[in-house]
């Protein structure tokens, strides 16, 4: 029979082991990472738990954080990445900052020099906490093994609760090798941190009063609906009150594209009707969105005629950019049903039908020429449209940043939630490929289609090695115009066509993919496109489809930055 001391001895583990056990207690099954000296004890401990935690070796630390983002965005779980100290930690910063601006729950664990070396400018020492405090929800340095379970529990609670976001744990090497008696307690409360504010009945009543008196209401739907799991609550609210709605970039798949009250995409390259109607409505209902400048344009001219209702879990967002008449602070999962109970059944038929006039103008001036062109160079819009049709609008759409991003957002259709993964707030080129890897891991049963331009694709092209090693069936579509397309578009419109350093000579992308044992095809003619898309989608293996598109294609409509949302450019002539 074992003694009490024997049981205690069984619980005695290294700090590195304590970290792995803590992650397992939090239900972590996947880690994206890259080993190195200051995190090596953790990797040694991980070696004994490969049956419980699948570690995916990315080819760059930025790729690890973006992959963790893609995983989190489609799965709803916390994404985890593990890197070493110094340059590895700084390489991870872009993904951490991206996750903060897009409210993505991450826990990023960085190695650090031992406590006796802190502050000495030791090899690969960098002040990770100092750097990451402005771009995280919480950043903490673990100096003692006894603090590991507490820090991990707190990190996961902060990352996933309330408005999600990234957390960084900077793990001193000495703490990794210390012995500690392992005892894990999940975290569910932190004093002064209130992730789910209690909804005030008076706020609900004031918002309902404005909605019930509205003749021309318009709802703006953000990613908060998806993060809060409130897609059904949103639909019930809109249907009862008969309110048309439009989505921000990150909120696009919160409503099915064909939902009767879904009026499209807001913002700089969004649909004409919802942008124009923003300055025609009498009540504007913002739901889980933050009034980003790409949505509002010039704040001095934005929706001045409307009463503003703003539902958001983060009190700091309310009134930050746009003055609000009726704030509703709390999770939209709770506030939307409370509001639905108070609003009267509505009927705004004439108002809803008035969107059609703008829809027709956009179709005639932009969509028909972009999507249904039958001559000339291949367009980005027709590629996205054909891929979406071929997969019955059920894919997870992952984008890089630039013209490819706006085209993918505009011309994909969505039937399921969590179907668009893109870098919104930070606009990170190079995001697409590693995020698509993570999305495929997070949603292995869904088709993942990644759209990128030739510029962004080359920023993280080394992650083809991860795709090869993990056999991730990501469908990669590179729309190659031999330009940094969005920058070139601005140069054409606002810099007198002075194309300063935006032209690119590109390699043979298909040959590069082949070197990674990934099948691919180059399409240069329109008549080849349908068959190439079919070949790409026919099995679950990774595939690279490169399509040469028009060199000087434009993303229209476009609202020039900093102007009124109704100042819409429809084409080169207007």
Coordinates of C-alpha atoms in Angstrom, one line a residue:
X1 CA 0.0 0.0 0.0
X2 CA 1.3 3.5 -0.9
X3 CA 1.8 6.0 1.8
X4 CA 0.5 9.6 1.8
X5 CA 4.1 10.7 1.1
X6 CA 4.1 8.4 -2.0
X7 CA 1.0 10.1 -3.4
X8 CA 2.5 13.5 -2.8
X9 CA 5.6 12.4 -4.6
X10 CA 3.6 11.4 -7.6
X11 CA 2.3 15.0 -7.9
X12 CA 5.8 16.4 -7.9
X13 CA 6.6 17.5 -11.4
X14 CA 8.8 20.0 -13.2
X15 CA 7.4 23.4 -14.1
X16 CA 7.5 22.4 -17.8
X17 CA 5.4 19.3 -17.0
X18 CA 3.1 21.5 -14.9
X19 CA 2.5 23.7 -17.9
X20 CA 1.6 20.7 -20.1
X21 CA -0.7 19.2 -17.5
X22 CA -2.4 22.7 -17.0
X23 CA -3.0 23.0 -20.7
X24 CA -4.6 19.5 -20.7
X25 CA -6.8 20.5 -17.8
X26 CA -8.0 23.4 -20.0
X27 CA -8.9 20.9 -22.7
X28 CA -6.1 21.9 -25.1
X29 CA -5.6 19.3 -27.8
X30 CA -3.7 21.4 -30.4
X31 CA -0.7 23.6 -30.1
X32 CA 1.0 25.6 -32.9
X33 CA 4.6 26.2 -32.2
X34 CA 8.3 26.3 -32.9
X35 CA 10.9 25.1 -30.4
X36 CA 14.1 26.8 -29.2
X37 CA 16.5 27.1 -26.3
X38 CA 14.5 29.0 -23.7
X39 CA 11.4 26.8 -24.2
X40 CA 13.2 23.5 -24.6
X41 CA 12.2 22.0 -21.2
X42 CA 8.5 22.5 -22.2
X43 CA 9.1 20.7 -25.5
X44 CA 10.8 17.9 -23.7
X45 CA 7.8 17.5 -21.4
X46 CA 5.5 17.7 -24.4
X47 CA 7.3 14.7 -25.9
X48 CA 5.6 12.5 -23.2
X49 CA 2.1 13.8 -24.0
X50 CA 1.9 13.6 -27.8
X51 CA -1.1 11.2 -27.5
X52 CA -3.1 14.0 -25.7
X53 CA -1.8 17.2 -27.4
X54 CA -1.1 17.4 -31.1
X55 CA 1.8 19.9 -31.7
X56 CA 1.9 21.4 -35.2
X57 CA 5.4 22.6 -36.1
X58 CA 4.9 25.8 -38.2
X59 CA 7.8 27.2 -40.2
X60 CA 7.8 30.6 -38.5
X61 CA 6.5 32.0 -35.2
X62 CA 4.2 34.5 -36.9
X63 CA 2.7 31.5 -38.7
X64 CA 2.1 29.8 -35.4
X65 CA 0.1 32.8 -34.0
X66 CA -1.9 33.2 -37.2
X67 CA -2.6 29.5 -37.3
X68 CA -3.8 29.6 -33.7
X69 CA -6.1 32.5 -34.8
X70 CA -7.6 30.6 -37.6
X71 CA -8.2 27.6 -35.3
X72 CA -9.9 29.8 -32.7
X73 CA -12.0 31.7 -35.2
X74 CA -13.6 28.6 -36.7
X75 CA -13.8 26.4 -33.6
X76 CA -14.7 28.9 -31.0
X77 CA -12.0 27.5 -28.7
X78 CA -8.9 29.3 -27.4
X79 CA -6.0 29.0 -29.9
X80 CA -2.6 28.2 -28.3
X81 CA 0.9 28.8 -29.6
X82 CA 4.3 28.0 -28.1
X83 CA 7.5 29.7 -29.0
X84 CA 10.9 30.4 -27.5
X85 CA 12.4 33.7 -26.4
X86 CA 13.9 36.7 -28.1
X87 CA 13.3 36.8 -31.9
X88 CA 10.8 34.0 -31.6
X89 CA 8.7 36.1 -29.2
X90 CA 9.0 39.2 -31.4
X91 CA 8.1 37.2 -34.5
X92 CA 4.8 36.3 -32.7
X93 CA 3.9 40.0 -32.0
X94 CA 2.1 40.5 -35.3
X95 CA -0.3 37.7 -34.6
X96 CA -0.9 38.8 -31.1
X97 CA -1.7 42.4 -32.2
X98 CA -3.9 41.0 -34.9
X99 CA -5.8 38.9 -32.4
X100 CA -6.4 41.9 -30.1
X101 CA -7.9 44.0 -32.8
X102 CA -10.1 41.2 -34.0
X103 CA -11.1 39.9 -30.5
X104 CA -9.6 36.4 -31.1
X105 CA -9.0 34.3 -28.0
X106 CA -5.3 33.2 -27.9
X107 CA -2.9 32.0 -25.3
X108 CA 0.7 32.6 -26.5
X109 CA 3.4 31.0 -24.4
X110 CA 6.9 32.4 -24.9
X111 CA 10.2 31.1 -23.4
X112 CA 12.3 33.4 -21.4
X113 CA 15.8 33.4 -19.9
X114 CA 16.2 32.2 -16.3
X115 CA 15.3 34.5 -13.5
X116 CA 18.9 35.1 -12.5
X117 CA 19.6 36.5 -16.0
X118 CA 16.5 38.8 -16.3
X119 CA 17.6 42.3 -17.0
X120 CA 21.1 41.4 -18.0
X121 CA 20.6 41.5 -21.8
X122 CA 21.3 37.8 -21.8
X123 CA 21.3 35.9 -25.1
X124 CA 17.8 36.0 -26.7
X125 CA 16.4 38.0 -23.8
X126 CA 13.7 40.6 -24.6
X127 CA 11.1 42.3 -22.4
X128 CA 8.1 40.3 -23.6
X129 CA 5.8 41.6 -21.0
X130 CA 6.7 45.2 -21.7
X131 CA 6.2 44.8 -25.4
X132 CA 3.0 42.9 -25.2
X133 CA 1.1 44.7 -22.5
X134 CA -0.4 47.2 -25.0
X135 CA -1.5 44.4 -27.4
X136 CA -3.0 41.8 -25.0
X137 CA -5.8 41.5 -22.5
X138 CA -3.2 40.3 -20.0
X139 CA 0.5 39.6 -20.1
X140 CA 2.3 37.9 -17.3
X141 CA 5.8 36.6 -16.6
X142 CA 6.0 33.2 -14.8
X143 CA 9.2 33.3 -12.7
X144 CA 8.3 30.5 -10.2
X145 CA 7.0 27.0 -10.9
X146 CA 4.4 27.3 -8.1
X147 CA 2.6 30.0 -10.1
X148 CA 2.1 27.9 -13.3
X149 CA -1.3 26.4 -12.7
X150 CA -2.6 29.7 -11.4
X151 CA -1.3 31.7 -14.4
X152 CA -2.5 29.2 -17.0
X153 CA -6.0 29.1 -15.4
X154 CA -6.2 32.9 -15.3
X155 CA -4.9 33.2 -18.9
X156 CA -7.5 30.9 -20.4
X157 CA -10.3 32.6 -18.4
X158 CA -9.3 36.1 -19.5
X159 CA -8.7 35.0 -23.2
X160 CA -12.1 33.4 -23.7
X161 CA -14.4 35.4 -21.4
X162 CA -16.2 38.6 -22.2
X163 CA -14.8 40.2 -25.2
X164 CA -12.2 37.6 -26.2
X165 CA -8.5 38.4 -26.9
X166 CA -4.9 37.4 -26.6
X167 CA -3.0 36.6 -23.4
X168 CA 0.8 36.1 -23.2
X169 CA 2.6 34.0 -20.6
X170 CA 6.3 34.7 -20.6
X171 CA 7.9 31.5 -19.1
X172 CA 11.3 31.8 -17.4
X173 CA 13.5 28.8 -18.1
X174 CA 14.4 28.4 -14.5
X175 CA 10.7 28.0 -13.7
X176 CA 10.4 25.3 -16.3
X177 CA 13.0 23.2 -14.5
X178 CA 12.0 23.8 -10.9
X179 CA 10.0 21.1 -9.2
X180 CA 6.4 21.8 -8.0
X181 CA 3.5 19.9 -6.5
X182 CA 0.9 20.1 -9.2
X183 CA -2.6 21.2 -8.2
X184 CA -4.8 22.8 -10.8
X185 CA -7.9 24.9 -10.1
X186 CA -9.8 26.4 -13.0
X187 CA -10.4 30.2 -12.9
X188 CA -13.9 31.6 -13.0
X189 CA -13.6 34.9 -11.2
X190 CA -11.1 37.8 -11.0
X191 CA -11.7 40.7 -8.8
X192 CA -12.5 43.9 -10.7
X193 CA -12.7 42.0 -14.0
X194 CA -16.4 41.9 -15.1
X195 CA -16.5 40.1 -18.5
X196 CA -20.3 39.8 -18.6
X197 CA -21.9 43.0 -17.4
X198 CA -25.4 42.7 -16.0
X199 CA -27.9 44.1 -18.5
X200 CA -29.9 47.0 -17.2
X201 CA -33.7 46.9 -17.8
X202 CA -33.8 50.6 -18.3
X203 CA -31.4 50.4 -21.2
X204 CA -33.4 47.7 -22.9
X205 CA -36.6 49.7 -22.5
X206 CA -35.1 52.9 -24.0
X207 CA -33.7 50.9 -27.0
X208 CA -37.1 49.2 -27.5
X209 CA -38.9 52.6 -27.4
X210 CA -36.7 53.9 -30.2
X211 CA -37.1 50.8 -32.3
X212 CA -40.9 50.8 -31.8
X213 CA -41.1 54.4 -33.1
X214 CA -38.8 53.9 -36.0
X215 CA -40.0 54.1 -39.6
X216 CA -36.7 53.3 -41.2
X217 CA -34.6 51.1 -38.8
X218 CA -31.3 49.6 -39.9
X219 CA -29.2 47.0 -38.0
X220 CA -25.4 46.8 -38.3
X221 CA -24.2 43.4 -37.4
X222 CA -20.6 42.8 -36.1
X223 CA -18.5 39.9 -35.1
X224 CA -19.8 40.2 -31.5
X225 CA -22.8 38.2 -32.6
X226 CA -20.6 35.3 -33.7
X227 CA -18.4 35.5 -30.7
X228 CA -21.4 35.5 -28.4
X229 CA -23.1 32.6 -30.2
X230 CA -26.1 34.8 -30.8
X231 CA -26.9 34.1 -34.4
X232 CA -30.3 32.7 -33.7
X233 CA -31.1 35.5 -31.3
X234 CA -30.2 38.0 -34.0
X235 CA -32.5 36.4 -36.5
X236 CA -35.4 36.3 -34.1
X237 CA -34.9 40.0 -33.3
X238 CA -34.7 41.1 -36.9
X239 CA -37.7 39.0 -38.0
X240 CA -40.0 40.2 -35.2
X241 CA -39.2 43.8 -35.7
X242 CA -38.8 43.4 -39.5
X243 CA -35.5 45.3 -39.6
X244 CA -33.1 45.1 -42.5
X245 CA -29.5 44.4 -41.5
X246 CA -26.0 44.6 -42.9
X247 CA -22.7 43.2 -41.7
X248 CA -19.2 44.4 -41.0
X249 CA -16.4 42.5 -42.6
X250 CA -15.9 40.2 -39.5
X251 CA -19.6 39.8 -39.0
X252 CA -20.4 38.6 -42.5
X253 CA -21.3 35.0 -41.8
X254 CA -23.5 35.8 -38.7
X255 CA -26.4 35.7 -41.1
X256 CA -26.9 33.4 -44.1
X257 CA -26.3 35.4 -47.3
X258 CA -29.8 34.5 -48.5
X259 CA -31.6 35.5 -45.3
X260 CA -34.5 37.8 -46.3
X261 CA -33.4 40.7 -44.1
X262 CA -29.7 40.5 -44.9
X263 CA -28.8 43.5 -47.0
X264 CA -25.1 42.9 -47.5
X265 CA -21.7 44.1 -46.5
X266 CA -20.9 47.5 -44.9
X267 CA -17.8 49.7 -45.4
X268 CA -15.3 51.0 -47.8
X269 CA -15.7 48.2 -50.4
X270 CA -19.1 47.0 -49.2
X271 CA -22.5 47.1 -50.9
X272 CA -24.0 50.3 -52.0
X273 CA -27.4 49.9 -50.5
X274 CA -26.5 49.5 -46.8
X275 CA -23.9 52.2 -47.0
X276 CA -26.3 54.7 -48.5
X277 CA -29.1 53.7 -46.2
X278 CA -26.9 54.3 -43.2
X279 CA -27.4 58.0 -43.9
X280 CA -31.1 57.6 -44.6
X281 CA -32.3 55.5 -41.7
X282 CA -34.0 57.0 -38.6
X283 CA -32.8 54.5 -36.1
X284 CA -29.4 52.7 -36.3
X285 CA -28.9 49.6 -34.2
X286 CA -25.3 48.5 -33.9
X287 CA -25.0 45.0 -32.6
X288 CA -21.6 43.7 -31.5
X289 CA -19.6 46.0 -33.7
X290 CA -17.2 48.9 -33.0
X291 CA -17.8 51.6 -35.6
X292 CA -14.5 51.1 -37.3
X293 CA -13.3 53.9 -39.6
X294 CA -13.7 51.6 -42.6
X295 CA -17.4 51.4 -41.8
X296 CA -18.1 54.9 -40.8
X297 CA -15.9 57.0 -43.0
X298 CA -16.1 60.6 -42.0
X299 CA -17.6 60.7 -38.5
X300 CA -18.7 64.3 -39.0
X301 CA -21.2 63.1 -41.7
X302 CA -22.0 59.6 -40.4
X303 CA -25.7 58.8 -39.7
X304 CA -26.4 62.3 -38.3
X305 CA -30.1 61.9 -38.9
X306 CA -30.4 58.7 -36.9
X307 CA -30.9 57.8 -33.3
X308 CA -28.1 55.4 -32.4
X309 CA -28.6 52.2 -30.3
X310 CA -25.4 50.3 -29.5
X311 CA -25.4 46.7 -28.1
X312 CA -21.9 45.6 -27.0
X313 CA -20.3 43.6 -24.3
X314 CA -17.4 46.1 -24.0
X315 CA -18.5 49.3 -22.4
X316 CA -15.4 51.2 -23.7
X317 CA -16.6 50.8 -27.3
X318 CA -19.9 52.6 -26.6
X319 CA -19.6 56.2 -27.5
X320 CA -15.9 55.9 -28.4
X321 CA -16.4 56.8 -32.1
X322 CA -20.1 57.5 -32.5
X323 CA -22.3 59.3 -30.0
X324 CA -25.0 56.8 -28.7
X325 CA -28.6 57.6 -27.8
X326 CA -29.4 54.3 -26.2
X327 CA -26.5 52.1 -25.0
X328 CA -27.1 48.5 -24.0
X329 CA -24.1 47.0 -22.3
X330 CA -23.9 43.3 -22.1
X331 CA -23.5 40.1 -24.1
X332 CA -25.7 40.2 -27.2
X333 CA -26.6 36.6 -26.3
X334 CA -28.6 38.1 -23.4
X335 CA -29.4 41.6 -24.6
X336 CA -30.9 40.6 -28.0
X337 CA -33.6 38.3 -26.5
X338 CA -34.4 40.9 -23.8
X339 CA -34.8 43.5 -26.6
X340 CA -36.8 41.1 -28.8
X341 CA -39.3 40.6 -25.9
X342 CA -39.8 44.4 -25.7
X343 CA -40.1 45.4 -29.4
X344 CA -43.4 45.3 -31.2
X345 CA -43.9 43.2 -34.3
X346 CA -42.9 45.4 -37.1
X347 CA -43.6 45.8 -40.8
X348 CA -41.3 48.0 -42.8
X349 CA -42.0 46.7 -46.3
X350 CA -41.6 49.9 -48.2
X351 CA -38.3 50.7 -46.4
X352 CA -36.9 47.3 -47.0
X353 CA -38.0 47.3 -50.7
X354 CA -36.2 50.7 -51.2
X355 CA -32.8 48.9 -50.9
X356 CA -33.5 47.2 -54.3
X357 CA -32.9 50.4 -56.3
X358 CA -29.3 50.6 -55.0
X359 CA -28.8 46.9 -55.4
X360 CA -29.7 47.2 -59.1
X361 CA -27.3 50.1 -59.6
X362 CA -24.5 48.2 -58.0
X363 CA -25.3 45.1 -60.1
X364 CA -25.3 47.0 -63.3
X365 CA -22.2 49.1 -62.6
X366 CA -20.1 46.7 -60.7
X367 CA -21.2 43.1 -60.1
X368 CA -22.2 42.1 -63.7
X369 CA -18.9 43.3 -65.1
X370 CA -16.8 41.7 -62.3
X371 CA -18.5 38.4 -61.8
X372 CA -20.1 37.6 -65.2
X373 CA -17.5 38.8 -67.6
X374 CA -17.1 36.5 -70.6
X375 CA -14.2 38.2 -72.4
X376 CA -10.9 39.9 -71.5
X377 CA -8.7 39.0 -68.6
X378 CA -10.0 36.8 -65.7
X379 CA -11.3 38.8 -62.8
X380 CA -10.9 38.1 -59.1
X381 CA -14.6 38.4 -58.5
X382 CA -15.5 35.7 -61.0
X383 CA -13.0 33.3 -59.4
X384 CA -14.4 33.8 -55.9
X385 CA -18.0 33.5 -57.3
X386 CA -17.2 30.2 -59.1
X387 CA -15.4 28.7 -56.1
X388 CA -18.3 29.6 -53.8
X389 CA -20.8 28.1 -56.2
X390 CA -18.8 24.9 -56.7
X391 CA -18.7 24.3 -52.9
X392 CA -22.4 25.2 -52.5
X393 CA -21.5 28.2 -50.4
X394 CA -20.5 26.0 -47.5
X395 CA -16.7 26.6 -47.3
X396 CA -14.7 28.3 -44.6
X397 CA -13.4 31.2 -46.5
X398 CA -10.0 32.4 -45.4
X399 CA -8.4 35.5 -46.9
X400 CA -5.1 37.3 -47.0
X401 CA -5.3 41.1 -47.1
X402 CA -5.8 43.5 -50.0
X403 CA -7.9 43.3 -53.2
X404 CA -8.2 39.5 -52.8
X405 CA -9.7 40.0 -49.3
X406 CA -12.4 42.4 -50.4
X407 CA -13.2 40.3 -53.4
X408 CA -13.4 37.1 -51.3
X409 CA -15.7 38.9 -48.8
X410 CA -17.9 40.4 -51.4
X411 CA -18.4 37.5 -53.7
X412 CA -18.4 34.5 -51.4
X413 CA -21.8 33.5 -50.0
X414 CA -22.3 32.1 -46.5
X415 CA -24.7 29.4 -45.3
X416 CA -23.0 28.7 -41.9
X417 CA -21.6 30.8 -39.1
X418 CA -17.9 31.1 -38.5
X419 CA -17.3 30.9 -42.3
X420 CA -15.0 33.9 -42.9
X421 CA -11.6 34.2 -41.4
X422 CA -9.8 37.4 -42.3
X423 CA -7.5 40.0 -40.7
X424 CA -9.9 43.0 -40.1
X425 CA -8.5 45.5 -37.7
X426 CA -4.7 45.0 -38.3
X427 CA -5.0 44.1 -42.0
X428 CA -2.0 41.7 -41.9
X429 CA -0.6 40.6 -45.2
X430 CA 0.6 37.0 -44.9
X431 CA -2.3 36.2 -42.6
X432 CA -4.1 33.9 -45.1
X433 CA -1.9 30.8 -45.5
X434 CA -1.2 30.1 -41.8
X435 CA -4.7 31.1 -40.8
X436 CA -6.1 28.6 -43.3
X437 CA -3.9 25.9 -41.8
X438 CA -5.4 26.6 -38.4
X439 CA -8.9 26.8 -39.7
X440 CA -8.5 23.3 -41.3
X441 CA -7.3 21.9 -38.0
X442 CA -10.2 23.6 -36.1
X443 CA -12.8 22.5 -38.6
X444 CA -11.4 19.3 -40.2
X445 CA -14.8 18.3 -41.7
X446 CA -15.3 21.6 -43.6
X447 CA -13.7 22.6 -46.9
X448 CA -11.3 25.5 -46.3
X449 CA -10.6 27.8 -49.3
X450 CA -7.9 30.4 -48.9
X451 CA -7.8 33.4 -51.2
X452 CA -4.6 35.4 -51.5
X453 CA -2.8 37.8 -53.8
X454 CA 0.7 37.1 -55.0
X455 CA 2.1 39.6 -52.5
X456 CA 0.6 38.3 -49.3
X457 CA 1.1 34.7 -50.3
X458 CA 4.8 35.1 -50.5
X459 CA 5.0 36.7 -47.1
X460 CA 4.3 33.3 -45.4
X461 CA 4.9 30.9 -48.3
X462 CA 7.1 28.8 -46.1
X463 CA 4.0 27.5 -44.3
X464 CA 3.6 25.2 -47.3
X465 CA 6.0 23.0 -45.4
X466 CA 3.6 22.8 -42.5
X467 CA 0.7 21.9 -44.8
X468 CA 2.9 19.2 -46.4
X469 CA 4.0 17.7 -43.1
X470 CA 0.5 17.8 -41.5
X471 CA -1.2 16.8 -44.8
X472 CA -3.8 19.6 -44.3
X473 CA -6.3 19.6 -47.1
X474 CA -6.3 23.4 -47.6
X475 CA -7.5 24.7 -51.0
X476 CA -5.2 27.7 -51.8
X477 CA -6.3 30.1 -54.5
X478 CA -3.7 32.7 -55.5
X479 CA -5.0 35.5 -57.7
X480 CA -1.8 36.6 -59.4
X481 CA -1.9 40.2 -60.9
X482 CA 1.8 40.8 -60.6
X483 CA 1.1 43.8 -58.4
X484 CA 0.5 44.8 -54.8
X485 CA -3.0 45.3 -56.0
X486 CA -4.7 47.4 -53.3
X487 CA -1.7 49.7 -53.1
X488 CA -1.7 50.0 -56.8
X489 CA -5.4 50.8 -56.8
X490 CA -4.8 53.7 -54.4
X491 CA -1.9 54.9 -56.5
X492 CA -4.1 54.9 -59.6
X493 CA -7.0 56.8 -57.9
X494 CA -5.1 59.2 -55.6
X495 CA -1.5 59.4 -56.7
X496 CA -1.8 60.1 -60.4
X497 CA -1.0 56.5 -61.5
X498 CA 2.5 56.8 -60.1
X499 CA 3.0 53.0 -59.4
X500 CA 5.9 53.4 -57.0
X501 CA 7.3 49.9 -56.2
X502 CA 4.1 47.9 -56.5
X503 CA 4.9 45.8 -59.6
X504 CA 6.1 42.3 -58.8
X505 CA 8.1 39.7 -60.8
X506 CA 6.8 36.4 -59.3
X507 CA 8.2 32.8 -59.2
X508 CA 6.5 29.7 -60.5
X509 CA 4.2 29.2 -57.6
X510 CA 3.0 25.8 -58.9
X511 CA 6.6 24.6 -59.1
X512 CA 7.2 25.7 -55.5
X513 CA 4.1 23.8 -54.4
X514 CA 5.3 20.7 -56.2
X515 CA 8.6 20.9 -54.3
X516 CA 6.5 20.6 -51.2
X517 CA 4.6 17.6 -52.7
X518 CA 1.5 19.7 -53.1
X519 CA -0.5 19.4 -56.3
X520 CA -1.3 22.6 -58.2
X521 CA -2.3 24.2 -61.5
X522 CA -1.8 27.5 -63.3
X523 CA -4.8 28.9 -65.1
X524 CA -4.3 31.6 -67.7
X525 CA -7.5 31.2 -69.8
X526 CA -11.1 31.6 -68.7
X527 CA -12.1 28.3 -70.3
X528 CA -9.7 26.4 -68.1
X529 CA -11.1 27.8 -64.8
X530 CA -14.2 25.6 -64.1
X531 CA -12.3 22.4 -64.6
X532 CA -9.4 23.6 -62.5
X533 CA -11.7 24.5 -59.6
X534 CA -13.3 21.0 -59.9
X535 CA -9.9 19.4 -59.8
X536 CA -9.0 21.4 -56.7
X537 CA -12.1 20.4 -54.8
X538 CA -12.4 16.8 -55.7
X539 CA -10.5 15.4 -52.7
X540 CA -9.2 16.5 -49.3
X541 CA -5.6 16.8 -50.2
X542 CA -3.9 20.3 -50.3
X543 CA -4.0 22.0 -53.6
X544 CA -2.7 25.3 -55.0
X545 CA -4.6 27.0 -57.8
X546 CA -2.9 30.0 -59.3
X547 CA -4.9 32.1 -61.6
X548 CA -3.5 35.0 -63.6
X549 CA -6.0 37.8 -63.3
X550 CA -6.2 41.3 -64.8
X551 CA -3.2 43.3 -63.8
X552 CA -5.0 46.5 -63.1
X553 CA -8.3 45.2 -61.7
X554 CA -10.1 47.5 -59.3
X555 CA -12.3 46.7 -56.3
X556 CA -15.5 48.6 -56.6
X557 CA -17.6 50.1 -55.1
X558 CA -15.1 52.2 -53.0
X559 CA -15.6 54.9 -50.5
X560 CA -12.4 56.9 -50.3
X561 CA -10.9 56.9 -46.8
X562 CA -12.1 59.6 -44.5
X563 CA -15.1 60.7 -46.7
X564 CA -18.8 60.3 -46.2
X565 CA -20.3 56.8 -46.6
X566 CA -22.4 58.0 -49.4
X567 CA -19.4 59.2 -51.4
X568 CA -19.2 56.0 -53.3
X569 CA -17.1 55.4 -56.4
X570 CA -18.8 52.8 -58.6
X571 CA -16.2 52.6 -61.5
X572 CA -13.4 54.5 -63.1
X573 CA -15.7 57.1 -64.4
X574 CA -17.7 57.7 -61.2

